[in-house]
Coordinates of C-alpha atoms in Angstrom, one line a residue:
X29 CA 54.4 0.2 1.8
X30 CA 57.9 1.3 2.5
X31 CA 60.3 1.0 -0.4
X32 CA 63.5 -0.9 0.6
X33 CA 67.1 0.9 0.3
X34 CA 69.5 -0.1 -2.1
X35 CA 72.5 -1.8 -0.9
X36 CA 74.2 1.9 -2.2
X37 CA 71.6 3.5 0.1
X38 CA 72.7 1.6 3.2
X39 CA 76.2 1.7 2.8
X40 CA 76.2 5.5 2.6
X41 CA 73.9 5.5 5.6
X42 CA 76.2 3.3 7.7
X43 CA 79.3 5.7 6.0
X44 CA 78.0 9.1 6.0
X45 CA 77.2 9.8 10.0
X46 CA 80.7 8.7 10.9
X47 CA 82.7 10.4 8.1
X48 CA 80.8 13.7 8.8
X49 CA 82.2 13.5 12.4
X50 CA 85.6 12.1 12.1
X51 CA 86.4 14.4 9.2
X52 CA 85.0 17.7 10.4
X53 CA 88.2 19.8 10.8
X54 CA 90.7 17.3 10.2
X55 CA 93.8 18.2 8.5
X56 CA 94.5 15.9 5.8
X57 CA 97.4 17.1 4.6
X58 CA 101.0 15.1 4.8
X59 CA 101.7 12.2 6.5
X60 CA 98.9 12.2 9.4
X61 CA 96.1 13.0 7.1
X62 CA 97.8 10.2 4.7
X63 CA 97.6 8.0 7.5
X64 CA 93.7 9.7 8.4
X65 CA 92.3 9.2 5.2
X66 CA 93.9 5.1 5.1
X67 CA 91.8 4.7 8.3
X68 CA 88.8 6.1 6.8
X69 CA 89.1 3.6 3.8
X70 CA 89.7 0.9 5.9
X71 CA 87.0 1.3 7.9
X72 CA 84.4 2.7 4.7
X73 CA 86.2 -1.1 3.2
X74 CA 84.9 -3.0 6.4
X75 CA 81.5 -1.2 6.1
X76 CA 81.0 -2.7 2.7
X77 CA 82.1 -6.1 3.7
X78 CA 79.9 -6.2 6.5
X79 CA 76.6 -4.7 4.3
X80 CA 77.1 -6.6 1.2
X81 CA 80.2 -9.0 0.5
X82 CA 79.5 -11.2 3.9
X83 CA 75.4 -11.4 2.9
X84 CA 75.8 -12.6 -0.3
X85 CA 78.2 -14.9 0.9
X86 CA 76.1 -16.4 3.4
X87 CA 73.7 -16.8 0.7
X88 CA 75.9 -18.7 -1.9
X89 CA 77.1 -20.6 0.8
X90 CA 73.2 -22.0 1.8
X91 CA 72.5 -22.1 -1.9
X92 CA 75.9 -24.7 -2.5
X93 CA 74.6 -26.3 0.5
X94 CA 71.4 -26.5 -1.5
X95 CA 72.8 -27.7 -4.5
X96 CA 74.9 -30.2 -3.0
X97 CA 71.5 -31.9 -1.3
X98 CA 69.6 -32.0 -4.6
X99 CA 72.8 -33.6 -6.1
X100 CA 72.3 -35.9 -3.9
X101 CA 68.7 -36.8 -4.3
X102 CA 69.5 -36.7 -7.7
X103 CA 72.2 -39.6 -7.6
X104 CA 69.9 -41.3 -5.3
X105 CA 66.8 -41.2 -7.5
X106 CA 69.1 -42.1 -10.4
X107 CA 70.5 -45.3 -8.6
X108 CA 66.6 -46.0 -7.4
X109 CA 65.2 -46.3 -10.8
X110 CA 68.0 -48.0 -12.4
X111 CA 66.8 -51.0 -9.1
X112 CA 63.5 -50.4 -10.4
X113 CA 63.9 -50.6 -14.3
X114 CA 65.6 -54.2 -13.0
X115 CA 62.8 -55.3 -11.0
X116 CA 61.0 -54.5 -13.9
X117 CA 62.8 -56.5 -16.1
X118 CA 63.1 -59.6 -14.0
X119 CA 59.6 -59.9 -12.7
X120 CA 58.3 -59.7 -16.6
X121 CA 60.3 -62.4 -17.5
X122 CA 59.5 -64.3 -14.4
X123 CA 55.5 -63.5 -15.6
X124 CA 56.6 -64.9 -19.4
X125 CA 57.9 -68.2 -17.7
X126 CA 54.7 -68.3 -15.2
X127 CA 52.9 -67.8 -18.7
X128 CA 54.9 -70.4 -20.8
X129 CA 54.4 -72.9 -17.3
X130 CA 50.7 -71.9 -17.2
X131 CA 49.6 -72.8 -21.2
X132 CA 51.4 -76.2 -21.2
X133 CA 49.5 -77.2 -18.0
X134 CA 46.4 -76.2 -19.6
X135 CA 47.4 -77.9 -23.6
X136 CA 46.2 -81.2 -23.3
X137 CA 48.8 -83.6 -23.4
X138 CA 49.1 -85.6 -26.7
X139 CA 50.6 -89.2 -24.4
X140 CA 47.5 -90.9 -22.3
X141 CA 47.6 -90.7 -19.0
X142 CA 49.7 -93.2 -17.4
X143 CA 48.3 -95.4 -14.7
X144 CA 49.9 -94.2 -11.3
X145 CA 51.5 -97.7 -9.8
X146 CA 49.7 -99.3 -6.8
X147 CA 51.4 -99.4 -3.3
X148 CA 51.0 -102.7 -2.0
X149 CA 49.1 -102.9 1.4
X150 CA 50.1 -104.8 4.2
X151 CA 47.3 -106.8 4.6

């Protein structure tokens, strides 16, 4: 198995090929070698942004994206169960008054049974 290169690695091996060539023989003294060696940071500066800053900001950007869905699902499970823990609450008191309802039908009731009144027939 192949060991991967550290980010240092790869930056030097996207840096070293082109600064070998482009500073072979250059004069970097006074103002054009000032102005030679500001190109060369500039351009080592873009090689860095391009091999590490703009990857790991691609990655916190999917992992804010992440975070901002299971935020999300969060508040959503949150408001879910509060529902529920109401449901809850209102169908066991609806099951106490069912219960309440169910033993007096079933107690037997301390007045005799009053005589249901006749409807007279057409006869």
């Amino acid at each position: 198995m192949t060991e991967q290169p550290t980010a240092t690695q790869r930056i030097a091996e996207t840096i070293r090929p082109a600064m070998l060539q482009g500073l072979q023989n250059a004069d970097l003294g006074g103002p054009s070698g000032t102005q030679h060696i500001n190109a060369w940071a500039d351009w080592i500066a873009e090689a860095v942004f391009h091999t590490v800053v703009q990857p790991l900001a691609a990655e916190r950007d999917a992992f804010a994206d992440r975070v901002d869905t299971l935020s999300e699902i969060a508040k959503r499970h949150k408001t879910d169960y509060l529902d529920a823990v109401q449901d809850v609450q209102r169908l066991t008191a609806r099951v106490t008054e069912l219960e309440a309802e169910l033993a007096a039908l079933r107690e037997p009731s301390a007045e005799p049974p009053t005589e249901l009144p006749t409807v007279p027939t057409a006869d």
